[in-house]
C-alpha positions as a LaTeX table, in Angstrom:
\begin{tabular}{lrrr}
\hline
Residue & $x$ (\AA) & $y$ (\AA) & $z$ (\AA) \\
\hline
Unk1 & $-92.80$ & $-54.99$ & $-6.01$ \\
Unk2 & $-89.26$ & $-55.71$ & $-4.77$ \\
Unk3 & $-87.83$ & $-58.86$ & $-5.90$ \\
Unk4 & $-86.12$ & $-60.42$ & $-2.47$ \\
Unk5 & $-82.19$ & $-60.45$ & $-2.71$ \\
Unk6 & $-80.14$ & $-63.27$ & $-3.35$ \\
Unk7 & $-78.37$ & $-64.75$ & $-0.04$ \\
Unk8 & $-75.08$ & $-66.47$ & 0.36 \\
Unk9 & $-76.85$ & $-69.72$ & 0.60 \\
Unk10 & $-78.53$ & $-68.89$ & $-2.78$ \\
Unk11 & $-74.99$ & $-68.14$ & $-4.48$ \\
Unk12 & $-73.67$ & $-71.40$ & $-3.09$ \\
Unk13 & $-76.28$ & $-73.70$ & $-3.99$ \\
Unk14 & $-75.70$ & $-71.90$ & $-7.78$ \\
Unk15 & $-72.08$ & $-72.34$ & $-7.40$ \\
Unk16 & $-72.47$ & $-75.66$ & $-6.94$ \\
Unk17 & $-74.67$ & $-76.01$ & $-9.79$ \\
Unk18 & $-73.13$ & $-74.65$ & $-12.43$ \\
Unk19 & $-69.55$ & $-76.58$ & $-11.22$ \\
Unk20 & $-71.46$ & $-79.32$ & $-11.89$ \\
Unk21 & $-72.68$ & $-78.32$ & $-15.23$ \\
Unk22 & $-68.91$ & $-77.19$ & $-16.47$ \\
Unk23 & $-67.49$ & $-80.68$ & $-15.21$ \\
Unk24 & $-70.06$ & $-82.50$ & $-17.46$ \\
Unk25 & $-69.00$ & $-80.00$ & $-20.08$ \\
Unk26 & $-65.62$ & $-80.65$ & $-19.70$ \\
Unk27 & $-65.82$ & $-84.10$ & $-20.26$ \\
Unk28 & $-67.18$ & $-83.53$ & $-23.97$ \\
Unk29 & $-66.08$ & $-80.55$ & $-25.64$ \\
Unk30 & $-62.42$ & $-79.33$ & $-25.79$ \\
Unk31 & $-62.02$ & $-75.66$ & $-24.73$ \\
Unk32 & $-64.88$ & $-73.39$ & $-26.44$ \\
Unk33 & $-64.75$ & $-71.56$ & $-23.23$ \\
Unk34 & $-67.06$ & $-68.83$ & $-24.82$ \\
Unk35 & $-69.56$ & $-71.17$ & $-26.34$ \\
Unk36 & $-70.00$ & $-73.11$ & $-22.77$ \\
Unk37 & $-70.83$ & $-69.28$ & $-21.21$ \\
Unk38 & $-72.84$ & $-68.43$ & $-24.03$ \\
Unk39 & $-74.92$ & $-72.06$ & $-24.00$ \\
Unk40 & $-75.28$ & $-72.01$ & $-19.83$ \\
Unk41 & $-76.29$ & $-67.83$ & $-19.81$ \\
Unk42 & $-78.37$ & $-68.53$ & $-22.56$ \\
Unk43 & $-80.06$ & $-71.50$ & $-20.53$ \\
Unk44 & $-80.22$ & $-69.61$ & $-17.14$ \\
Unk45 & $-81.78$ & $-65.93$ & $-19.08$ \\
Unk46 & $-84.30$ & $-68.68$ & $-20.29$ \\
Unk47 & $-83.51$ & $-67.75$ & $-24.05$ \\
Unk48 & $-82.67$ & $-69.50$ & $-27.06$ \\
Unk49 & $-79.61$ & $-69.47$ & $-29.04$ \\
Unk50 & $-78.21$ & $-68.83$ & $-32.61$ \\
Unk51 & $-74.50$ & $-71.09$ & $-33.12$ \\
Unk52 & $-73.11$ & $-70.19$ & $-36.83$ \\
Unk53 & $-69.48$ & $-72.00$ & $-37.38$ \\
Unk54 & $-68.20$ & $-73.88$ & $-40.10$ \\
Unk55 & $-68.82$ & $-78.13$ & $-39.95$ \\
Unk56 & $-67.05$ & $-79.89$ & $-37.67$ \\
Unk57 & $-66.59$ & $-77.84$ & $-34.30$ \\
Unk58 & $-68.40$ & $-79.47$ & $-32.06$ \\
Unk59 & $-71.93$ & $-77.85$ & $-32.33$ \\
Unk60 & $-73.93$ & $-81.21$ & $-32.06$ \\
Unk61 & $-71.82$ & $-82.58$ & $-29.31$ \\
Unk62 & $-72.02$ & $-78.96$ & $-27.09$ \\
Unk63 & $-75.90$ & $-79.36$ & $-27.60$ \\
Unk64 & $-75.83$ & $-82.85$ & $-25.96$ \\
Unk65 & $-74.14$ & $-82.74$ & $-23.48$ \\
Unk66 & $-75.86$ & $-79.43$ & $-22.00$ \\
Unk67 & $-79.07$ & $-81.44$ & $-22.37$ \\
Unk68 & $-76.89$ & $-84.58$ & $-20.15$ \\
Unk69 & $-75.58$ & $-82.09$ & $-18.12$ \\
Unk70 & $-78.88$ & $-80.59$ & $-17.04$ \\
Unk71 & $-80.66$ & $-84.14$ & $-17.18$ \\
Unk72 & $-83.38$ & $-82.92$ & $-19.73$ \\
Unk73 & $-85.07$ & $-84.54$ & $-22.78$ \\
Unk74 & $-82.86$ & $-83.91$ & $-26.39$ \\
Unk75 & $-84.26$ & $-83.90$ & $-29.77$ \\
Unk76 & $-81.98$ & $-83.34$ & $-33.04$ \\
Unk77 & $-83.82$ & $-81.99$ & $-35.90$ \\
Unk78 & $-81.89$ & $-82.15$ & $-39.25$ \\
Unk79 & $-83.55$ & $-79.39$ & $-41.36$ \\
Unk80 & $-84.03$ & $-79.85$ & $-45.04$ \\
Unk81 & $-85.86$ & $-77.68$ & $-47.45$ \\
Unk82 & $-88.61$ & $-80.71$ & $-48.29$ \\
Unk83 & $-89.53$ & $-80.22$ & $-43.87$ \\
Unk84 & $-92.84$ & $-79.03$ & $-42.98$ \\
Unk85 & $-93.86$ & $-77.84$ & $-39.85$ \\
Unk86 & $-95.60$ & $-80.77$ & $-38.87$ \\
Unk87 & $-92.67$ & $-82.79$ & $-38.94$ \\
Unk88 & $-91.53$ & $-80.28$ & $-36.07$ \\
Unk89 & $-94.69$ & $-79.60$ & $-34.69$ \\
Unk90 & $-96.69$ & $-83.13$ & $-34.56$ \\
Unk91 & $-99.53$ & $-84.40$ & $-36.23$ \\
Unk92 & $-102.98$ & $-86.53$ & $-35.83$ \\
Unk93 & $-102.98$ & $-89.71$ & $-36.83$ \\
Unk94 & $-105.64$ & $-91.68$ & $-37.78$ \\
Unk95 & $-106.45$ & $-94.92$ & $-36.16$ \\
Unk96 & $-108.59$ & $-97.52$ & $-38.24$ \\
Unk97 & $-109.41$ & $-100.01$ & $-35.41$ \\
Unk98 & $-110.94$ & $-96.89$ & $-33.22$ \\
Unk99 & $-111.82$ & $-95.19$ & $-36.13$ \\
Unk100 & $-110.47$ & $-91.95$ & $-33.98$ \\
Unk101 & $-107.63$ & $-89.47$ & $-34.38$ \\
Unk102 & $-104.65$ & $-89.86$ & $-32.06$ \\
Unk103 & $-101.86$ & $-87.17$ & $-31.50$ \\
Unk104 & $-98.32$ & $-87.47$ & $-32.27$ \\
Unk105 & $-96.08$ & $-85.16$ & $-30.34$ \\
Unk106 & $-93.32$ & $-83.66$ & $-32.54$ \\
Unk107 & $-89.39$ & $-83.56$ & $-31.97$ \\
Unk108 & $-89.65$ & $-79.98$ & $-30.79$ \\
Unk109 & $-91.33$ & $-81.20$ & $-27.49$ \\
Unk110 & $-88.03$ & $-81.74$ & $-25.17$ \\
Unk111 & $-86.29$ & $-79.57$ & $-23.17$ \\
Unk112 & $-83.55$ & $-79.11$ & $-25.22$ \\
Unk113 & $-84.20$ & $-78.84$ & $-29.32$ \\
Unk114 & $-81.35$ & $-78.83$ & $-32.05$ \\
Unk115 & $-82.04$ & $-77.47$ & $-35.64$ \\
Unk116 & $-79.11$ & $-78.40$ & $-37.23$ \\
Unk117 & $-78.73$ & $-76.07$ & $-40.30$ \\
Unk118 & $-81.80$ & $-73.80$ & $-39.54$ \\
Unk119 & $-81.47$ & $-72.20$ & $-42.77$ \\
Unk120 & $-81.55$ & $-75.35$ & $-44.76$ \\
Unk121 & $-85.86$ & $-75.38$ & $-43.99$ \\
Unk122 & $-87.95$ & $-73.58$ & $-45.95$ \\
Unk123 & $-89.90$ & $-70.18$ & $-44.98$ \\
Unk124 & $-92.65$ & $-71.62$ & $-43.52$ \\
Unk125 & $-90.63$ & $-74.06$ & $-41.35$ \\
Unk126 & $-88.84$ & $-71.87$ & $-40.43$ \\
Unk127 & $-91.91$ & $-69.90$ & $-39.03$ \\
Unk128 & $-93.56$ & $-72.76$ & $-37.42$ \\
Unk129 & $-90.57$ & $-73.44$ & $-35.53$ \\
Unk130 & $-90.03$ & $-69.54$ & $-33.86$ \\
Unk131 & $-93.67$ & $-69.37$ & $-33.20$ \\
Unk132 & $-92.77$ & $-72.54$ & $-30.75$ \\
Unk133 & $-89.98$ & $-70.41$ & $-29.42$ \\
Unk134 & $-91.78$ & $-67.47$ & $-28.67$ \\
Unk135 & $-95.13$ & $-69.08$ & $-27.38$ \\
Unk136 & $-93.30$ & $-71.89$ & $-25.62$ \\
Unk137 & $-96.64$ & $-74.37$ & $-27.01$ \\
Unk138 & $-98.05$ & $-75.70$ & $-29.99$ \\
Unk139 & $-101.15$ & $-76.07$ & $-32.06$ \\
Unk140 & $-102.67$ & $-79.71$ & $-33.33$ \\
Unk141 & $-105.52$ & $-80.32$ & $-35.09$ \\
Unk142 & $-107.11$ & $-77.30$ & $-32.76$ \\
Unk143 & $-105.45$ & $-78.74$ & $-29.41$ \\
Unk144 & $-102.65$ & $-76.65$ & $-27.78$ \\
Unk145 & $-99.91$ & $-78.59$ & $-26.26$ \\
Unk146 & $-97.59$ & $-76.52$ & $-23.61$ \\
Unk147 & $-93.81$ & $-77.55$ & $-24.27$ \\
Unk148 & $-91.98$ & $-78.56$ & $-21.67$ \\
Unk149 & $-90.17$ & $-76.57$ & $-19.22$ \\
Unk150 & $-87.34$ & $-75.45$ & $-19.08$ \\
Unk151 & $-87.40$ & $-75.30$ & $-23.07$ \\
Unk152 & $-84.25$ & $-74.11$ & $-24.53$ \\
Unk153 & $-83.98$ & $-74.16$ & $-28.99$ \\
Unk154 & $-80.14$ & $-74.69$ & $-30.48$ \\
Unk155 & $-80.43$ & $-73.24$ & $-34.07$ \\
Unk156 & $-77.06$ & $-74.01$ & $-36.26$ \\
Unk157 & $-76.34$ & $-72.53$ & $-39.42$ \\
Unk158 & $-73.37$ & $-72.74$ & $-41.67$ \\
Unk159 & $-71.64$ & $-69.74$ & $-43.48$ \\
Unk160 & $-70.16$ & $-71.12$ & $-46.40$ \\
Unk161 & $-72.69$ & $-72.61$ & $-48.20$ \\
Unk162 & $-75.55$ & $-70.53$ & $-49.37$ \\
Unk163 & $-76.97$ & $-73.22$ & $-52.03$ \\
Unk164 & $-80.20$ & $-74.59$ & $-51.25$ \\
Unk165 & $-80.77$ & $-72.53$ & $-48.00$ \\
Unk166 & $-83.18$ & $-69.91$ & $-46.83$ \\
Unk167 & $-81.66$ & $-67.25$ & $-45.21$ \\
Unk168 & $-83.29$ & $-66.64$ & $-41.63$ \\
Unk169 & $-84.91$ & $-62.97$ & $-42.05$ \\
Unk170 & $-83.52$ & $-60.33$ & $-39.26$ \\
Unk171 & $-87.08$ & $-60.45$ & $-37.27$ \\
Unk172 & $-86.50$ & $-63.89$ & $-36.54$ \\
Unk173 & $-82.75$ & $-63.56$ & $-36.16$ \\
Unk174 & $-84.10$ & $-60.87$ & $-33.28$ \\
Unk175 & $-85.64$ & $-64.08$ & $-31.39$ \\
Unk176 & $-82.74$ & $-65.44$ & $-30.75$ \\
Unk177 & $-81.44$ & $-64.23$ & $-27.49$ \\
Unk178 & $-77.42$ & $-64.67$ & $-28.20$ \\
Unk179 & $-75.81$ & $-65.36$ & $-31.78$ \\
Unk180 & $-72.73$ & $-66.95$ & $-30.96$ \\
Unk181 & $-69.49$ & $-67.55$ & $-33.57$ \\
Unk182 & $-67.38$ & $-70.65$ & $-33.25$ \\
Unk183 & $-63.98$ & $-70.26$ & $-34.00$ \\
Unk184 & $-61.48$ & $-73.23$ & $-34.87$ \\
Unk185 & $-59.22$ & $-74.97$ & $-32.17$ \\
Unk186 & $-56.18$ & $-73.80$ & $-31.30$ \\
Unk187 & $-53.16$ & $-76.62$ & $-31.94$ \\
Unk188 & $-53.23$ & $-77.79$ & $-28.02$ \\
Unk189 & $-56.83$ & $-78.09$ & $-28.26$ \\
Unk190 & $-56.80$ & $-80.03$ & $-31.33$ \\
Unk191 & $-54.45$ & $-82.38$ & $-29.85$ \\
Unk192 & $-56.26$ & $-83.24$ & $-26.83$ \\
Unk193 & $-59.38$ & $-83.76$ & $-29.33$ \\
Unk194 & $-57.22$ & $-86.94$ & $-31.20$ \\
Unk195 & $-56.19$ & $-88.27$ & $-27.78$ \\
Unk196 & $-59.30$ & $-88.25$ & $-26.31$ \\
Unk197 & $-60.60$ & $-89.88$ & $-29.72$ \\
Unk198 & $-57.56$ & $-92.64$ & $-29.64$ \\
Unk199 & $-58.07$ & $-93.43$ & $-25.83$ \\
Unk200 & $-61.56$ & $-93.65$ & $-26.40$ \\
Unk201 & $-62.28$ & $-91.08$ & $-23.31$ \\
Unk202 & $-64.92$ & $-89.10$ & $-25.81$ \\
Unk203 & $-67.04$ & $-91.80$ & $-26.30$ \\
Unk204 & $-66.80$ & $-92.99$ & $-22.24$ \\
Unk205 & $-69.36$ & $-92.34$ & $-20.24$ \\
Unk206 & $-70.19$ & $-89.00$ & $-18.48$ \\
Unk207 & $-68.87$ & $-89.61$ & $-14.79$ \\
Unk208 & $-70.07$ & $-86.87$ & $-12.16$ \\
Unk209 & $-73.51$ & $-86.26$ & $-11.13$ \\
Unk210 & $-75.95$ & $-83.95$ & $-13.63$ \\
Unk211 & $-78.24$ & $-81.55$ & $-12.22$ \\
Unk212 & $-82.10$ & $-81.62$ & $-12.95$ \\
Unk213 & $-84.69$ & $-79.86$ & $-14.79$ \\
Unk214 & $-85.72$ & $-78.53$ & $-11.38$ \\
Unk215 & $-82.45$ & $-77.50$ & $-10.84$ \\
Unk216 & $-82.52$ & $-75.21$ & $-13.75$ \\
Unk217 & $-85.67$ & $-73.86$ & $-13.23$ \\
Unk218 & $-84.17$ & $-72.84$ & $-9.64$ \\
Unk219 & $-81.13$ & $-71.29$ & $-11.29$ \\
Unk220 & $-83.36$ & $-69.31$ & $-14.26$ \\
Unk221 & $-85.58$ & $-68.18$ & $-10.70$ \\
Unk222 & $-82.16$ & $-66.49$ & $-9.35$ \\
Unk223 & $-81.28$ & $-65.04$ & $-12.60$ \\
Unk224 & $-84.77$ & $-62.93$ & $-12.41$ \\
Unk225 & $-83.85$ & $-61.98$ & $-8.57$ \\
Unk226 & $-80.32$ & $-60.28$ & $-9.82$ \\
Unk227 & $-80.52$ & $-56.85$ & $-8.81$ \\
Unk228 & $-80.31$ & $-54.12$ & $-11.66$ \\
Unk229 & $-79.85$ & $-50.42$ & $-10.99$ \\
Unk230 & $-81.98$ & $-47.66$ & $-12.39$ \\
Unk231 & $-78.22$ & $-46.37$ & $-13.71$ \\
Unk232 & $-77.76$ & $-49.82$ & $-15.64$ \\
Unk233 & $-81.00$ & $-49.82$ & $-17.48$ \\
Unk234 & $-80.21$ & $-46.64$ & $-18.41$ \\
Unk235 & $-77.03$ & $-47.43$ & $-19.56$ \\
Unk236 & $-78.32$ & $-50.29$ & $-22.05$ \\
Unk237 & $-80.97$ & $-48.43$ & $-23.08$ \\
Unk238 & $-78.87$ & $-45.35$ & $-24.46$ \\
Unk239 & $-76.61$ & $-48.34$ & $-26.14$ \\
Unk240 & $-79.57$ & $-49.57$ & $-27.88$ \\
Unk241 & $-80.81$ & $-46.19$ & $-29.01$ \\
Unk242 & $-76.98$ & $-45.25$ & $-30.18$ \\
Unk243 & $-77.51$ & $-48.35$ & $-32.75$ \\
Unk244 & $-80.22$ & $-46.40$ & $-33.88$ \\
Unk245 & $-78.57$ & $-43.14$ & $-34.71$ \\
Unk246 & $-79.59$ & $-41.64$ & $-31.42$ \\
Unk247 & $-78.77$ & $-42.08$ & $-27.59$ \\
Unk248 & $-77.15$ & $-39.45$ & $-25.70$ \\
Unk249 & $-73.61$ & $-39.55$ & $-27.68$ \\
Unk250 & $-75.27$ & $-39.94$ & $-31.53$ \\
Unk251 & $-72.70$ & $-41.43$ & $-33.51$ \\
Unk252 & $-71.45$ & $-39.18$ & $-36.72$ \\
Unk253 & $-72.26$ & $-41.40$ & $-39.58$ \\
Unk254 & $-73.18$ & $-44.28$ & $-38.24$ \\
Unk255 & $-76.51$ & $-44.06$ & $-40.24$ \\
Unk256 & $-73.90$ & $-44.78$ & $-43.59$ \\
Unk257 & $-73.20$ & $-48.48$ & $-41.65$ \\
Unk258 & $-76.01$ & $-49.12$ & $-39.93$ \\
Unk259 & $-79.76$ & $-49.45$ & $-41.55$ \\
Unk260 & $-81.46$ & $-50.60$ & $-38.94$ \\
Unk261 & $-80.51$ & $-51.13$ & $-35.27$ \\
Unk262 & $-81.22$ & $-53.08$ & $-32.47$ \\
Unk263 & $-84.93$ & $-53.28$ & $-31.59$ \\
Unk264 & $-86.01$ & $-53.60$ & $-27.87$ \\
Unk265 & $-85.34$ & $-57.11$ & $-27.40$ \\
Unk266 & $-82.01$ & $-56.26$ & $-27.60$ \\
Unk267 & $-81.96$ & $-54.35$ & $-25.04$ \\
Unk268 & $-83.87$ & $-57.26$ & $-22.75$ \\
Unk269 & $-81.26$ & $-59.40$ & $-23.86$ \\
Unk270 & $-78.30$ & $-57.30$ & $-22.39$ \\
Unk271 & $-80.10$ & $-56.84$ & $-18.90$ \\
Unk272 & $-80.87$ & $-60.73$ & $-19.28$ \\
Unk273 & $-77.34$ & $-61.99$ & $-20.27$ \\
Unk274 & $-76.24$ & $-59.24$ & $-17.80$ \\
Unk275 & $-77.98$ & $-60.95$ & $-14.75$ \\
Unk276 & $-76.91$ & $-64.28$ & $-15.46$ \\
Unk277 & $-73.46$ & $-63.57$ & $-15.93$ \\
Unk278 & $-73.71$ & $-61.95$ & $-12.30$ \\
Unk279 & $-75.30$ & $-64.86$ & $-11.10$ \\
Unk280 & $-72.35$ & $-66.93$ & $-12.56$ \\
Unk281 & $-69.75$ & $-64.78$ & $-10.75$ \\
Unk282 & $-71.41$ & $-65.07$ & $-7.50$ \\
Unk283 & $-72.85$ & $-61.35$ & $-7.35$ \\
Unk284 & $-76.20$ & $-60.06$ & $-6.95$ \\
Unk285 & $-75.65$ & $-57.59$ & $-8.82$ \\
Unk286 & $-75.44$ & $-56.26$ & $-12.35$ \\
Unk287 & $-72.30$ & $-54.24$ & $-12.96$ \\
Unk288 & $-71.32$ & $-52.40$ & $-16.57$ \\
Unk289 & $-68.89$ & $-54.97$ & $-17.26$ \\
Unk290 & $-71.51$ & $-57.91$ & $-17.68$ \\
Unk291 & $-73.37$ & $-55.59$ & $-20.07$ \\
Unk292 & $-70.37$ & $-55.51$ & $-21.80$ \\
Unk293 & $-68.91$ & $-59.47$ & $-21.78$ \\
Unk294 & $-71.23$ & $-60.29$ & $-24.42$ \\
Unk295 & $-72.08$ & $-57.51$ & $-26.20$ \\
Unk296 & $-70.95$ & $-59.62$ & $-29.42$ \\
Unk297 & $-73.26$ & $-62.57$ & $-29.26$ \\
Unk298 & $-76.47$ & $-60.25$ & $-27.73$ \\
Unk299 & $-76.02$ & $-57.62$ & $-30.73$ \\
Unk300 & $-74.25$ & $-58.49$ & $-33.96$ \\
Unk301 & $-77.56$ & $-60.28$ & $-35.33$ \\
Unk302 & $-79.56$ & $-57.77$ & $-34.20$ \\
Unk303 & $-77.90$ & $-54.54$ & $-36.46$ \\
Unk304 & $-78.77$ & $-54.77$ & $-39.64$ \\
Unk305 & $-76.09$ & $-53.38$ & $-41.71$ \\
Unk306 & $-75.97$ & $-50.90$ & $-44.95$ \\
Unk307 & $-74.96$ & $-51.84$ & $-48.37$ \\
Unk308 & $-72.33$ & $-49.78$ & $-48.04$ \\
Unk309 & $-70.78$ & $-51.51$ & $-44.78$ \\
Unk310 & $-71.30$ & $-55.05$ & $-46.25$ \\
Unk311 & $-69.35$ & $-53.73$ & $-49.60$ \\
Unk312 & $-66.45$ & $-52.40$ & $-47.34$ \\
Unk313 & $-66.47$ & $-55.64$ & $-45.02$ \\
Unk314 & $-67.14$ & $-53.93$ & $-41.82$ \\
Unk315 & $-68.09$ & $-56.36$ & $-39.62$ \\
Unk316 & $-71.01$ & $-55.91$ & $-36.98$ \\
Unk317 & $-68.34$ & $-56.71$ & $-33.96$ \\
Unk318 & $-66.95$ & $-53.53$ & $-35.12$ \\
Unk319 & $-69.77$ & $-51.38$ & $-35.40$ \\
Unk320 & $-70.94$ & $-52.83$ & $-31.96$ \\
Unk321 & $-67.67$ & $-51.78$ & $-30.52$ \\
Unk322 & $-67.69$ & $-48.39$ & $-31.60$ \\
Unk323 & $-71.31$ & $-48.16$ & $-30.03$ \\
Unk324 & $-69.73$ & $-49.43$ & $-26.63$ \\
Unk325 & $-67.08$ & $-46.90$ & $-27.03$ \\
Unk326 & $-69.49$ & $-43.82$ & $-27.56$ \\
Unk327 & $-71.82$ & $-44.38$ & $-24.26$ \\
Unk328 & $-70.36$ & $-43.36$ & $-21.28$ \\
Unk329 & $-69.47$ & $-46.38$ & $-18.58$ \\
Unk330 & $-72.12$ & $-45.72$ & $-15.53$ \\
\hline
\end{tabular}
């Protein structure tokens, strides 16, 4: 079936959506250019999202204020290792005076979830929670409740500290559909982060008007209608199979670095990230460049690396651009 192209109407009414999006943005979080393209394509391919970055730099806010900027529900849920799923999930309550159960929904029904320090919750948590991801419902007491849509999950987790955490295992690392790595300020930034604090602008109210859910569910329907050429798939598929010690260029030696590579879902997640990063620039269109804008976030969680690479410190960013390097540009 042939999906129906996108018209000029169609790229101005997303235009105007997303300008509205990056003003609320704007308002709340200082620069981060790459994590406000990773959070909005992550939103608009309909994925979820991975942010790793030491405290402080502005993960909780970012997760806000998409959820303001978008006018959707927000839930923020602090993981510890003594959370169970139900605490996530929801639960039946008993009721004396009926002497019936009633329901209680969980935090992970809103449009917009943060686990803040994912890797804090224990095993089975952390199972309950990317079984919600990937079957966008849940399960109580035999009743299936759908989650609402759009439904979007912001997982955090923090490098430096390795006490008392669980670290996420790479198949569930592979459901995320971006990893992305905040970096600090620069000195400018930092700057306009005190002033904002000292004039009491961060704390104001979000002027401008927010778009809605059924906004975003317009936006995520243009994202699927982005039109990809036979020559593109092809192109991301022989980038995936190079992780893998194969593709049409094999890589000497990569096999030394890499144990295992990116699985299928990777390659979804290129094409996916590809077409909303089109959509974003106004085309209609996937071109080899928006494969390769964020090759980073789409495949460093996804290559899992030898012992050999992690003893020499090479990091996946590397072995990701030596991949991109190998496959020849359609």
């Amino acid at each position: 079936m042939l999906t129906e192209a996108i018209t000029d109407s169609d790229h101005a009414q997303a235009r105007q959506l997303l300008d509205r999006i990056d003003a609320v943005f704007a308002q709340r979080v200082v620069g981060q250019d790459n994590l406000r393209v990773a959070l909005v394509s992550t939103l608009l391919a309909g994925g979820h999202i991975l942010l790793e970055s030491v405290p402080g730099l502005a993960k909780t806010t970012a997760a806000q204020t998409l959820a303001a900027a978008v006018s959707g529900s927000f839930h923020r849920i602090q993981c510890t290792p003594d959370l169970m799923p139900n605490d996530i999930v929801g639960t039946q309550i008993f009721n004396y005076a009926t002497g019936s159960f009633t329901t209680q929904l969980g935090p992970v029904h809103a449009n917009l979830v943060l686990l803040d320090e994912i890797n804090r919750s224990s095993a089975k948590t952390q199972s309950a929670m990317l079984e919600a991801m990937q079957e966008k419902q849940t399960s109580i007491g035999g009743e299936v409740y759908r989650l609402p849509s759009p439904f979007m999950v912001l997982a955090t987790q923090n490098p430096i500290e390795e006490e008392g955490t669980y670290v996420l295992p790479e198949a569930q690392m592979d459901r995320f559909l971006v990893k992305e790595v905040l970096t600090y300020p620069e000195g400018g930034e930092e700057v306009e982060i005190l002033e904002r604090i000292s004039s009491g602008r961060q704390t104001a109210p979000i002027v401008g008007q927010p778009i809605t859910l059924g906004d975003v569910e317009r936006l995520q329907a243009l994202v699927s209608r982005v039109y990809v050429d036979a020559a593109i798939k092809r192109y991301v598929v022989d980038l995936v199979a190079t992780t893998r010690g194969r593709g049409p260029r094999p890589i000497p030696g990569i096999d030394r670095m890499i144990r295992v590579g990116a699985s299928p879902r990777g390659s979804i997640a290129l094409m996916r990230i590809g077409q909303a990063l089109a959509l974003q620039a106004g085309r209609g269109y996937v071109t080899p460049e928006d494969i390769k804008a964020m090759r980073h976030p789409v495949l460093r969680h996804r290559i899992v690396r030898t012992f050999d690479a992690l003893a020499d410190d090479v990091p996946a960013e590397q072995l990701v651009d030596a991949v991109f390097d190998a496959v020849p540009t359609p």
